[in-house]
C-alpha cells in the first residue's frame, strides 16, 4: 500500500503555536516534488512536545491539505498503550490512511510486552499500522522474531527500521518476507535496504530534498540500481549535515534557511550551535539549496 519516499514532516511553529499556513505550504511543496506519502507527528514533527489536541489537529490539517493525493500515515505512538489506541483511533476517524507507531519508550517492555502493545492497538483500529523500531530513542529494540509474530496480525503492514543495522533489516526481511513491508528509517541506508527488498523510506532529509529522495526510491523500485546509487551518493553530504545535532533541530533550521517556515523549536530542543550551522549551510550550498 505504501512505497517510495515518505517524508517525516516537521511541525512548523510560530510564536509558540502551530503555524497552520506554513504546514499547508509544506504539504504542497512535497506533493509538487514527488513525495509519495506524508507522515505528520513523528519524531521529526516534535510529537513529544505537542499537546493532545495539537497532535490531533495537526493530523487533521495535513489530511485536509493532502486531500487524498498521497497517503497520510499519522504518527500515533505512545509509551502508554491506551494513549496509543486513542491517538490511532482519532487519526483513523480523521481519515488517515495508516499509522506510524513508535515502540513504547522509557518503559522498556519485554518482547512480549512490545508484541501485546501493538496487538492491542491493531485490534482497536482498521487502518494499516507501520511499526517504528528506533532503539536509540526508545531504549529497547524490537527483535526480528517479534516482528515476524507481529506480521501475522492482519493490519500490521510494515516496519520503519531505524536500528542502523543492515543485519537487522536482513533478518526482518528473511523472516517476514512479503508479510511485512520494510522501510528505511535511516536516510543513509535507503539504497541498501531497498536493494535487500525494502519498499521505501520514511525520510528526514526529504523535508528539504523531496525530489531527489523520491527519485532515489523510484529508481530502486524500478530496479534501476545504478541510478539509485547515484542519488544515494549525491544525498550523503546533506544527510550527514541534517543529523549533525539531534533531529529535528538541523532539518527545521534548514527549512527556515530556505524560507519554508520559522526555525522555531520547543524546549528542550534548542537552536543549532554556530559550528554545526556553518557546516550545514555549506552542505546546503553545495547541494544547491542555498
Coordinates of C-alpha atoms in Angstrom, one line a residue:
X1 CA 0.0 0.0 0.0
X2 CA 2.8 2.4 0.9
X3 CA 6.0 2.7 -1.1
X4 CA 8.7 5.2 -2.2
X5 CA 9.8 8.3 -0.4
X6 CA 7.5 9.3 2.6
X7 CA 8.5 12.4 4.5
X8 CA 8.7 12.6 8.2
X9 CA 7.1 16.0 8.2
X10 CA 8.2 18.8 10.6
X11 CA 5.6 20.7 12.6
X12 CA 6.2 24.4 11.9
X13 CA 5.7 26.7 14.9
X14 CA 5.2 30.5 15.1
X15 CA 5.1 32.4 18.4
X16 CA 4.7 29.2 20.3
X17 CA 1.8 27.8 18.3
X18 CA 1.5 25.6 15.2
X19 CA 1.9 27.6 12.0
X20 CA -1.0 26.3 10.0
X21 CA -0.2 28.3 6.9
X22 CA 3.3 27.0 6.7
X23 CA 2.1 23.5 7.4
X24 CA -0.2 23.6 4.4
X25 CA 2.5 25.1 2.2
X26 CA 4.9 22.3 3.2
X27 CA 2.4 19.7 2.1
X28 CA 2.1 21.4 -1.3
X29 CA 5.9 21.6 -1.6
X30 CA 6.1 17.8 -1.1
X31 CA 3.3 16.8 -3.5
X32 CA 4.7 19.1 -6.2
X33 CA 8.2 17.4 -5.8
X34 CA 7.0 13.8 -5.9
X35 CA 6.9 12.8 -2.2
X36 CA 4.9 9.6 -2.1
X37 CA 3.4 9.9 1.4
X38 CA 3.2 12.4 4.3
X39 CA 4.0 11.3 7.9
X40 CA 2.9 14.0 10.4
X41 CA 3.5 13.9 14.1
X42 CA 6.5 11.6 14.2
X43 CA 9.8 12.3 15.9
X44 CA 10.7 14.9 13.2
X45 CA 7.3 16.5 13.8
X46 CA 8.2 17.1 17.5
X47 CA 5.3 14.9 18.6
X48 CA 6.8 14.6 22.1
X49 CA 6.0 18.3 22.8
X50 CA 2.7 18.6 21.0
X51 CA -0.4 18.8 23.3
X52 CA -3.0 16.1 22.7
X53 CA -5.4 18.5 20.9
X54 CA -2.5 19.9 18.8
X55 CA -1.5 16.4 17.8
X56 CA -5.0 15.5 16.6
X57 CA -5.4 18.9 14.9
X58 CA -2.0 18.7 13.0
X59 CA -3.1 15.3 11.6
X60 CA -6.5 16.6 10.6
X61 CA -4.9 19.7 8.9
X62 CA -2.4 17.5 6.9
X63 CA -5.2 15.1 5.8
X64 CA -7.2 18.1 4.7
X65 CA -4.3 19.7 2.8
X66 CA -3.3 16.5 1.1
X67 CA -6.9 15.9 0.0
X68 CA -6.3 12.2 -0.9
X69 CA -3.5 13.0 -3.4
X70 CA -1.0 10.8 -1.5
X71 CA -1.3 8.6 1.6
X72 CA -1.1 10.2 5.1
X73 CA 0.5 8.0 7.7
X74 CA -0.1 9.6 11.0
X75 CA 2.3 9.3 13.9
X76 CA 0.3 7.9 16.8
X77 CA 2.8 6.2 19.0
X78 CA 3.0 6.4 22.8
X79 CA 4.6 4.6 25.7
X80 CA 1.1 4.2 27.1
X81 CA -0.9 1.5 25.2
X82 CA -4.2 3.2 26.0
X83 CA -2.9 6.5 24.7
X84 CA -1.6 4.9 21.5
X85 CA -5.1 3.4 21.0
X86 CA -6.7 6.8 21.5
X87 CA -4.3 8.6 19.1
X88 CA -4.7 5.9 16.4
X89 CA -8.4 5.9 16.7
X90 CA -8.5 9.6 16.4
X91 CA -6.3 9.5 13.3
X92 CA -8.4 6.8 11.7
X93 CA -11.6 8.9 12.4
X94 CA -9.9 11.9 10.8
X95 CA -9.2 9.9 7.6
X96 CA -5.6 8.9 7.9
X97 CA -4.5 6.1 5.5
X98 CA -2.3 4.5 8.1
X99 CA -0.4 5.0 11.4
X100 CA 3.2 5.0 12.3
X101 CA 3.8 3.8 15.8
X102 CA 7.0 4.1 17.8
X103 CA 7.6 1.2 20.2
X104 CA 7.0 2.1 23.9
X105 CA 9.8 4.3 25.1
X106 CA 11.1 4.6 28.7
X107 CA 9.0 1.7 30.0
X108 CA 11.4 -0.7 28.3
X109 CA 8.9 -3.6 27.9
X110 CA 9.9 -7.2 27.2
X111 CA 9.5 -8.5 23.6
X112 CA 6.2 -10.0 24.8
X113 CA 5.1 -6.6 26.1
X114 CA 6.0 -5.0 22.8
X115 CA 4.0 -7.6 20.9
X116 CA 1.0 -7.1 23.2
X117 CA 1.2 -3.3 22.8
X118 CA 1.0 -3.4 19.0
X119 CA -1.6 -6.2 19.0
X120 CA -3.9 -4.2 21.3
X121 CA -3.7 -1.1 19.0
X122 CA -4.1 -3.2 15.8
X123 CA -7.1 -4.9 17.2
X124 CA -8.6 -1.5 18.1
X125 CA -8.5 0.1 14.6
X126 CA -8.9 -0.9 10.9
X127 CA -6.1 1.2 9.3
X128 CA -2.7 -0.3 8.5
X129 CA 0.0 0.1 11.1
X130 CA 3.7 0.7 10.5
X131 CA 5.9 -0.2 13.5
X132 CA 8.7 2.2 14.3
X133 CA 11.9 0.4 15.5
X134 CA 14.3 3.0 16.8
X135 CA 16.1 1.8 19.9
X136 CA 18.3 4.9 20.1
X137 CA 15.1 6.8 21.1
X138 CA 13.2 4.1 23.0
X139 CA 15.8 2.2 25.0
X140 CA 14.6 -1.1 23.6
X141 CA 14.9 -2.9 20.2
X142 CA 12.1 -4.9 18.5
X143 CA 13.8 -8.2 17.6
X144 CA 13.2 -9.7 14.2
X145 CA 11.4 -12.7 15.7
X146 CA 8.9 -10.3 17.4
X147 CA 8.3 -8.5 14.1
X148 CA 7.7 -11.9 12.5
X149 CA 5.0 -12.6 15.1
X150 CA 3.5 -9.1 14.6
X151 CA 3.5 -9.7 10.8
X152 CA 0.8 -12.3 11.4
X153 CA -1.6 -9.6 12.5
X154 CA -3.8 -8.5 9.6
X155 CA -3.4 -4.7 9.7
X156 CA 0.3 -4.7 10.8
X157 CA 1.6 -3.7 7.4
X158 CA 5.2 -2.6 7.8
X159 CA 8.2 -1.5 9.9
X160 CA 10.3 1.6 9.8
X161 CA 13.7 0.2 10.6
X162 CA 15.9 2.8 12.3
X163 CA 18.2 0.5 14.2
X164 CA 21.1 1.5 11.9
X165 CA 21.8 -2.2 11.4
X166 CA 21.7 -3.8 8.0
X167 CA 21.9 -7.2 9.7
X168 CA 18.7 -6.4 11.5
X169 CA 17.0 -5.5 8.2
X170 CA 18.2 -8.7 6.6
X171 CA 16.8 -10.8 9.4
X172 CA 13.4 -9.0 9.3
X173 CA 13.1 -9.4 5.5
X174 CA 14.3 -13.0 5.7
X175 CA 11.8 -13.9 8.5
X176 CA 8.8 -11.8 7.3
X177 CA 9.0 -11.9 3.5
X178 CA 6.1 -10.2 1.9
X179 CA 4.1 -10.2 5.1
X180 CA 5.8 -7.1 6.3
X181 CA 7.0 -4.1 4.2
X182 CA 10.3 -2.8 5.4
X183 CA 11.0 1.0 5.2
X184 CA 14.3 2.6 5.9
X185 CA 14.3 4.9 9.0
X186 CA 17.9 5.9 8.2
X187 CA 18.2 8.2 5.2
X188 CA 21.8 7.0 4.6
X189 CA 20.7 3.3 4.4
X190 CA 17.8 3.9 2.0
X191 CA 19.5 2.4 -1.1
X192 CA 21.0 -0.5 0.9
X193 CA 17.6 -1.6 2.5
X194 CA 15.8 -1.2 -0.8
X195 CA 18.4 -3.4 -2.5
X196 CA 17.6 -6.1 0.1
X197 CA 13.9 -5.8 -0.6
X198 CA 12.7 -2.7 1.3
X199 CA 9.8 -0.8 -0.1
X200 CA 11.0 2.8 0.6
X201 CA 12.0 5.3 3.3
X202 CA 10.3 7.4 5.9
X203 CA 12.7 10.3 5.5
X204 CA 14.0 13.3 7.3
X205 CA 16.2 14.8 4.6
X206 CA 13.2 14.6 2.2
X207 CA 11.9 17.7 4.1
X208 CA 14.4 19.8 2.1
X209 CA 15.3 17.5 -0.8
X210 CA 12.0 15.8 -1.6
X211 CA 12.6 15.5 -5.3
X212 CA 16.0 13.7 -5.0
X213 CA 14.8 11.3 -2.3
X214 CA 11.7 10.5 -4.4
X215 CA 14.0 9.9 -7.5
X216 CA 16.2 7.6 -5.4
X217 CA 13.4 5.4 -4.2
X218 CA 11.6 5.4 -7.6
X219 CA 14.9 4.2 -9.2
X220 CA 15.2 1.4 -6.7
X221 CA 11.6 0.3 -7.0
X222 CA 12.1 0.0 -10.8
X223 CA 15.4 -1.9 -10.3
X224 CA 17.5 0.9 -11.7
X225 CA 20.2 0.3 -9.2
X226 CA 23.0 2.4 -10.7
X227 CA 20.7 5.4 -10.8
X228 CA 19.5 4.8 -7.3
X229 CA 23.1 4.5 -6.1
X230 CA 24.0 7.8 -7.7
X231 CA 21.2 9.6 -5.8
X232 CA 22.2 8.0 -2.6
X233 CA 25.8 9.2 -3.1
X234 CA 24.6 12.7 -4.1
X235 CA 22.4 13.0 -0.9
X236 CA 25.0 11.7 1.6
X237 CA 26.7 15.1 2.5
X238 CA 23.3 16.6 3.0
X239 CA 22.1 13.7 5.1
X240 CA 25.1 13.9 7.3
X241 CA 24.6 17.6 7.7
X242 CA 20.9 17.3 8.9
X243 CA 22.0 14.9 11.6
X244 CA 24.9 17.0 13.0
X245 CA 22.7 17.6 16.0
X246 CA 19.5 16.0 17.4
X247 CA 16.8 15.6 14.9
X248 CA 14.8 17.8 14.1
X249 CA 17.0 20.7 15.1
X250 CA 19.1 20.8 11.9
X251 CA 16.3 19.9 9.5
X252 CA 14.0 22.6 10.9
X253 CA 16.8 25.1 10.7
X254 CA 17.5 24.1 7.1
X255 CA 13.8 24.7 6.2
X256 CA 14.0 28.2 7.8
X257 CA 17.1 29.0 5.7
X258 CA 15.1 28.0 2.7
X259 CA 12.2 30.3 3.8
X260 CA 9.7 27.4 4.2
X261 CA 8.9 28.0 7.9
X262 CA 10.4 29.5 11.0
X263 CA 13.2 27.6 12.7
X264 CA 11.2 27.7 16.0
X265 CA 11.6 24.7 18.2
X266 CA 10.1 23.8 21.5
X267 CA 12.2 23.2 24.6
X268 CA 14.0 21.1 25.5
X269 CA 15.2 21.4 21.9
X270 CA 17.4 24.5 21.3
X271 CA 19.0 26.3 18.3
X272 CA 21.9 24.8 16.4
X273 CA 25.4 25.6 17.5
X274 CA 27.4 28.0 15.3
X275 CA 29.9 25.4 14.2
X276 CA 27.2 22.8 13.2
X277 CA 25.2 25.6 11.5
X278 CA 28.2 26.6 9.4
X279 CA 28.7 23.0 8.2
X280 CA 25.1 22.6 7.4
X281 CA 24.9 25.8 5.4
X282 CA 27.9 24.7 3.4
X283 CA 26.3 21.3 2.6
X284 CA 23.1 23.0 1.6
X285 CA 25.0 25.4 -0.7
X286 CA 26.9 22.6 -2.3
X287 CA 23.6 20.8 -2.9
X288 CA 22.1 23.8 -4.5
X289 CA 19.6 24.6 -1.8
X290 CA 21.1 28.0 -0.8

